Coordinates of C-alpha atoms and ligand atoms in Angstrom, one line a residue:
X1 CA -0.1 -0.4 -0.4
X2 CA 1.6 3.6 -1.0
X3 CA 1.2 6.4 1.3
X4 CA 0.9 9.6 0.0
X5 CA 2.0 12.9 2.3
X6 CA -0.1 15.9 1.1
X7 CA 1.2 19.1 2.0
X8 CA -2.3 20.0 4.2
X9 CA -2.1 17.1 6.4
X10 CA 0.6 18.0 9.6
X11 CA 2.7 16.3 11.6
X12 CA 1.0 14.5 14.8
X13 CA 1.1 16.2 17.9
X14 CA 5.3 16.7 19.0
X15 CA 4.9 15.9 22.7
X16 CA 5.6 12.3 22.3
X17 CA 8.5 13.6 21.3
X18 CA 9.4 16.7 23.4
X19 CA 8.9 14.1 26.4
X20 CA 12.5 12.8 25.4
X21 CA 13.9 15.6 26.5
X22 CA 15.5 15.7 30.1
X23 CA 17.7 18.2 31.5
X24 CA 19.6 16.9 34.2
X25 CA 21.2 20.0 35.5
X26 CA 22.5 18.7 38.6
X27 CA 24.5 15.3 36.8
X28 CA 25.5 18.0 34.0
X29 CA 23.4 16.0 31.7
X30 CA 20.4 16.2 29.1
X31 CA 18.9 13.9 27.6
X32 CA 17.0 12.5 24.4
X33 CA 15.3 9.3 24.8
X34 CA 18.6 7.1 25.9
X35 CA 20.6 9.3 24.0
X36 CA 23.0 11.9 25.8
X37 CA 23.2 15.4 24.3
X38 CA 24.8 18.4 24.1
X39 CA 23.4 21.9 23.9
X40 CA 25.5 24.5 22.8
X41 CA 26.5 27.1 21.3
X42 CA 25.6 27.3 17.5
X43 CA 28.4 29.9 16.7
X44 CA 31.2 27.7 18.5
X45 CA 30.1 25.2 15.8
X46 CA 30.2 27.3 13.3
X47 CA 34.0 27.9 14.4
X48 CA 35.0 24.6 14.3
X49 CA 33.1 24.3 10.9
X50 CA 35.2 26.8 9.4
X51 CA 38.5 25.6 10.7
X52 CA 37.7 22.6 9.4
X53 CA 37.5 23.8 5.7
X54 CA 40.3 26.0 5.7
X55 CA 42.0 23.3 7.0
X56 CA 41.0 20.3 5.4
X57 CA 38.9 21.9 2.5
X58 CA 35.7 22.1 1.5
X59 CA 35.1 18.9 0.0
X60 CA 37.0 16.4 2.6
X61 CA 34.5 19.2 5.5
X62 CA 32.0 18.3 3.4
X63 CA 32.2 14.6 3.7
X64 CA 33.0 14.9 7.4
X65 CA 30.0 16.7 8.1
X66 CA 27.8 14.3 5.7
X67 CA 29.0 11.8 8.2
X68 CA 28.3 13.5 11.6
X69 CA 24.3 13.9 10.5
X70 CA 24.2 10.5 9.2
X71 CA 25.7 8.9 12.4
X72 CA 22.6 11.0 14.0
X73 CA 20.2 9.9 11.3
X74 CA 20.5 6.3 12.2
X75 CA 20.2 6.9 16.0
X76 CA 17.2 8.5 15.2
X77 CA 15.5 6.2 13.2
X78 CA 16.2 3.5 16.0
X79 CA 13.9 5.8 18.2
X80 CA 11.0 7.0 15.9
X81 CA 10.4 3.5 15.9
X82 CA 10.1 3.1 19.4
X83 CA 8.0 6.0 20.2
X84 CA 5.2 5.3 17.4
X85 CA 4.7 1.6 17.4
X86 CA 1.3 2.4 16.6
X87 CA 1.0 4.7 14.7
X88 CA 1.1 4.6 11.0
X89 CA 3.9 4.4 9.3
X90 CA 3.8 8.0 7.4
X91 CA 3.4 8.8 10.6
X92 CA 6.2 7.3 12.6
X93 CA 8.1 8.4 9.0
X94 CA 7.9 11.9 9.9
X95 CA 9.2 11.5 13.7
X96 CA 12.6 12.7 11.9
X97 CA 11.5 15.6 10.6
X98 CA 9.6 16.4 13.9
X99 CA 13.2 15.4 15.5
X100 CA 15.6 17.9 13.3
X101 CA 12.8 20.6 13.9
X102 CA 13.0 19.7 17.8
X103 CA 16.6 19.3 18.6
X104 CA 17.2 22.8 16.4
X105 CA 18.7 21.9 13.2
X106 CA 16.3 23.2 10.8
X107 CA 12.3 23.5 10.2
X108 CA 11.1 20.8 8.1
X109 CA 8.1 21.2 5.8
X110 CA 7.3 17.2 3.8
X111 CA 6.0 18.3 0.1
X112 CA 5.8 15.0 -0.9
X113 CA 5.9 11.9 0.7
X114 CA 5.7 8.5 -0.9
X115 CA 6.2 5.1 0.7
X116 CA 6.0 2.0 -0.1
X117 CA 6.8 -1.0 2.1
X118 CA 5.6 -3.7 0.2
X119 CA 7.9 -2.6 -2.7
X120 CA 10.4 -0.4 -0.9
X121 CA 9.7 2.4 -2.6
X122 CA 10.5 5.9 -1.8
X123 CA 10.5 9.4 -3.2
X124 CA 10.6 11.9 -1.0
X125 CA 10.5 16.0 -1.4
X126 CA 11.1 18.6 1.6
X127 CA 12.0 22.1 2.4
X128 CA 14.2 22.6 5.2
X129 CA 13.5 26.0 7.2
X130 CA 15.6 28.3 8.9
X131 CA 18.7 25.6 8.5
X132 CA 21.5 25.9 11.3
X133 CA 24.2 24.9 8.6
X134 CA 23.2 28.0 6.7
X135 CA 23.5 30.2 9.4
X136 CA 26.9 29.3 9.6
X137 CA 27.7 29.7 6.1
X138 CA 26.3 32.9 6.5
X139 CA 28.4 34.5 9.6
X140 CA 31.6 32.3 8.8
X141 CA 32.1 31.6 5.1
X142 CA 29.8 33.9 3.6
X143 CA 27.8 32.4 0.3
X144 CA 28.7 29.5 -1.0
X145 CA 29.3 27.8 -4.7
X146 CA 27.4 25.0 -4.0
X147 CA 24.5 23.7 -1.4
X148 CA 26.0 23.9 2.4
X149 CA 23.4 21.7 4.4
X150 CA 25.4 18.9 4.5
X151 CA 25.1 17.8 7.7
X152 CA 21.1 17.8 7.0
X153 CA 21.8 15.8 4.7
X154 CA 23.5 12.9 6.1
X155 CA 20.4 12.6 8.4
X156 CA 18.2 12.5 5.7
X157 CA 19.8 9.6 4.0
X158 CA 20.9 7.8 7.1
X159 CA 17.3 8.6 8.8
X160 CA 15.1 7.1 5.8
X161 CA 17.5 4.5 4.1
X162 CA 17.7 2.8 8.5
X163 CA 13.4 3.9 7.7
X164 CA 13.2 1.7 4.7
X165 CA 15.4 -1.0 4.6
X166 CA 17.5 0.1 2.2
X167 CA 19.8 2.8 0.6
X168 CA 17.6 5.9 0.0
X169 CA 19.6 9.1 -0.9
X170 CA 18.5 12.8 -0.4
X171 CA 20.3 15.4 -2.9
X172 CA 19.6 19.1 -2.1
X173 CA 18.6 20.6 -5.6
X174 CA 18.4 24.4 -4.0
X175 CA 20.3 25.7 -0.9
X176 CA 19.9 29.1 0.9
X177 CA 23.8 29.1 1.3
X178 CA 24.4 29.2 -2.1
X179 CA 22.1 32.1 -3.1
X180 CA 18.8 30.2 -4.0
X181 CA 15.3 31.2 -2.8
X182 CA 15.2 27.7 -0.4
X183 CA 16.4 24.9 0.8
X184 CA 14.9 21.8 -0.9
X185 CA 15.8 18.1 -0.4
X186 CA 14.8 15.3 -3.4
X187 CA 14.9 11.7 -2.0
X188 CA 14.6 7.9 -3.6
X189 CA 16.1 5.1 -4.2
X190 CA 20.4 4.9 -4.6
X191 CA 19.7 3.1 -7.8
X192 CA 17.2 5.9 -9.4
X193 CA 20.2 8.7 -9.2
X194 CA 22.8 8.3 -11.9
X195 CA 25.6 9.1 -9.4
X196 CA 24.9 7.3 -6.6
X197 CA 28.1 6.3 -6.6
X198 CA 30.0 9.3 -6.4
X199 CA 27.7 10.7 -4.0
X200 CA 28.0 7.9 -1.5
X201 CA 31.4 7.9 -1.3
X202 CA 31.2 10.7 0.5
X203 CA 29.7 8.5 3.3
X204 CA 33.2 6.7 3.6
X205 CA 35.4 7.3 6.1
X206 CA 38.7 8.9 4.5
X207 CA 41.7 9.1 7.2
X208 CA 44.0 11.7 6.0
X209 CA 46.4 10.1 7.5
X210 CA 47.1 7.5 5.2
X211 CA 47.2 9.5 2.6
X212 CA 49.9 11.6 4.9
X213 CA 51.8 8.8 5.5
X214 CA 51.9 8.0 2.1
X215 CA 53.3 11.8 0.9
X216 CA 55.7 11.6 3.7
X217 CA 57.3 7.9 2.2
X218 CA 57.2 9.7 -1.5
X219 CA 58.6 12.5 0.1
X220 CA 61.3 11.0 2.1
X221 CA 62.2 8.5 -1.4
X222 CA 62.3 11.5 -3.5
X223 CA 64.5 13.4 -0.7
X224 CA 66.7 9.8 -0.1
X225 CA 67.2 9.8 -4.7
X226 CA 68.2 13.4 -4.2
X227 CA 70.5 13.2 -1.9
X228 CA 71.6 10.3 -3.7
X229 CA 71.8 12.4 -7.1
X230 CA 74.0 15.4 -5.5
X231 CA 76.5 12.5 -3.3
X232 CA 77.5 11.2 -6.7
X233 CA 78.2 14.7 -7.4
X234 CA 79.5 15.9 -4.7
X235 CA 79.7 12.9 -2.6
X236 CA 83.7 12.6 -2.9
X237 CA 84.6 16.0 -1.4
X238 CA 84.9 19.1 -1.3
X239 CA 88.2 19.5 -1.9
X240 CA 89.3 23.6 -4.0
X241 CA 90.7 20.1 -6.6
X242 CA 87.7 18.6 -6.9
X243 CA 85.6 21.5 -6.6
X244 CA 88.2 22.7 -10.1
X245 CA 87.0 19.4 -11.5
X246 CA 83.3 19.9 -10.4
X247 CA 83.4 22.9 -12.9
X248 CA 85.0 20.8 -15.5
X249 CA 81.9 18.9 -15.2
X250 CA 80.0 21.0 -15.5
X251 CA 82.1 22.9 -18.7
X252 CA 81.8 19.5 -20.5
X253 CA 78.5 18.3 -19.6
X254 CA 77.4 21.5 -21.7
X255 CA 79.5 20.1 -24.8
X256 CA 78.2 17.5 -27.0
X257 CA 81.7 16.2 -27.4
X258 CA 82.4 12.7 -26.3
X259 CA 84.4 13.2 -22.2
X260 CA 87.3 9.9 -21.6
X261 CA 88.0 9.7 -17.8
X262 CA 91.1 8.4 -17.0
X263 CA 92.3 6.9 -13.2
X264 CA 93.4 4.7 -11.2
X265 CA 90.1 1.6 -10.3
X266 CA 88.5 3.1 -7.2
X267 CA 89.3 6.5 -8.2
X268 CA 86.0 7.2 -9.1
X269 CA 85.0 7.4 -12.5
X270 CA 82.1 6.2 -13.2
X271 CA 80.8 8.4 -10.7
X272 CA 82.6 11.7 -12.3
X273 CA 80.8 9.7 -15.8
X274 CA 77.5 10.0 -14.0
X275 CA 77.4 13.7 -13.0
X276 CA 78.2 14.4 -16.5
X277 CA 75.5 12.3 -17.5
X278 CA 73.0 13.7 -15.2
X279 CA 74.5 17.6 -15.7
X280 CA 73.9 16.7 -19.0
X281 CA 70.7 17.6 -21.5
X282 CA 70.9 14.6 -21.9
X283 CA 69.8 13.8 -18.4
X284 CA 66.5 12.1 -19.0
X285 CA 67.7 9.2 -21.6
X286 CA 69.5 6.3 -19.9
X287 CA 72.8 5.9 -18.7
X288 CA 74.8 2.9 -20.0
X289 CA 77.4 1.6 -17.9
X290 CA 79.8 -0.6 -20.1
X291 CA 82.5 -2.8 -18.6
X292 CA 85.0 -2.9 -21.6
X293 CA 86.9 -5.5 -19.6
X294 CA 84.1 -7.9 -20.0
X295 CA 83.6 -8.0 -24.2
X296 CA 85.7 -9.8 -26.1
X297 CA 88.0 -7.8 -28.3
X298 CA 86.8 -9.0 -31.7
X299 CA 83.1 -7.5 -30.5
X300 CA 84.3 -4.3 -29.1
X301 CA 84.3 -2.1 -32.2
X302 CA 80.3 -3.5 -32.5
X303 CA 79.2 -2.4 -29.1
X304 CA 80.3 0.6 -29.0
X305 CA 79.7 2.0 -32.0
X306 CA 77.1 0.1 -33.9
X307 CA 76.5 -2.7 -36.7
X308 CA 74.7 -1.7 -39.7
X309 CA 72.1 -3.4 -40.7
X310 CA 72.8 -6.8 -42.6
X311 CA 76.8 -7.0 -41.9
X312 CA 78.3 -9.8 -40.7
X313 CA 80.0 -8.8 -37.1
X314 CA 83.3 -9.9 -38.4
X315 CA 82.7 -6.9 -40.6
X316 CA 81.9 -4.3 -38.4
X317 CA 82.0 -1.1 -38.8
X318 CA 81.0 2.7 -38.0
X319 CA 76.8 2.5 -38.7
X320 CA 74.2 5.1 -36.9
X321 CA 71.8 3.9 -34.0
X322 CA 73.5 0.7 -32.5
X323 CA 72.8 0.5 -28.8
X324 CA 76.0 2.1 -28.0
X325 CA 75.7 4.4 -30.7
X326 CA 78.8 7.2 -29.9
X327 CA 77.1 10.2 -28.4
X328 CA 73.6 8.3 -27.2
X329 CA 75.2 9.0 -23.6
X330 CA 78.4 9.9 -22.1
X331 CA 80.1 6.4 -21.2
X332 CA 82.2 5.0 -18.0
X333 CA 85.0 2.7 -19.5
X334 CA 86.4 1.4 -17.4
X335 CA 89.3 -1.6 -17.0
Ligands
LIG1 ZN1 20.5 24.4 2.2

């Protein structure tokens, strides 16, 4: 059986809900049913929201407040069922919007609500009047580009999903926080929205700490790679004679000529060769180190200067484009 709410119908009396509020002033507690509540200044929450937006950005802050409202909606759905066991489905459902009003979040005006418990069908359109989130934005953040009633929306999604036993998504199709005439929401089953998957990402936990660890690890790896490169350049020392060598490396790296490095084993010829490569305009190209001692004498010419297509190894001659063609990269020839 489908139930439809028309604007001329009214909420049932709030009394069953207001009776749930208890102030235990001497105990420092306020209760709504069995849930402990807080009564705090809206301005404090406004300052917190502004700080969140400034610290983690609008998208992340939006997810945070959507999830905050979502948690609240889940709890109120339990309370609604408990408080109105003998009422119609519609009046039980409307306890949610009434609780939203009672707790000072917003005045909710149902425009159309169709509930079909048999098929799980749901369609809802409601107006929000005097949303606390619009007030926060107006005092702390100014006019926004998109709807701002994030936690109210999270509440509506969770409350209705829990009530219907299936995922219902509400979207705020117009909002005073971004200059529209009024805040208006539309809700229907997730599969009836084209972008439900994208929207429900907001309800997934978003642990920034993982991302921070990831970034930290990337920075650390970049730093060690940079230090390694600098070490290849500067690692041998900072003496006057080595500084002279460094200046020669700078000079040689800018030219296109081959560079011949001579020296005893272990003096750092390959390190210098890599430094020349890193400083050259071919730094982005691969550096190919060739150990000449490992190449048979009759192949060395072909290895270093390339082989013309069709030539046999015995008939090698200087060619173009061989794997190790001259000028492909500075070489370190070591013996
Ligand atoms: Zn709004």
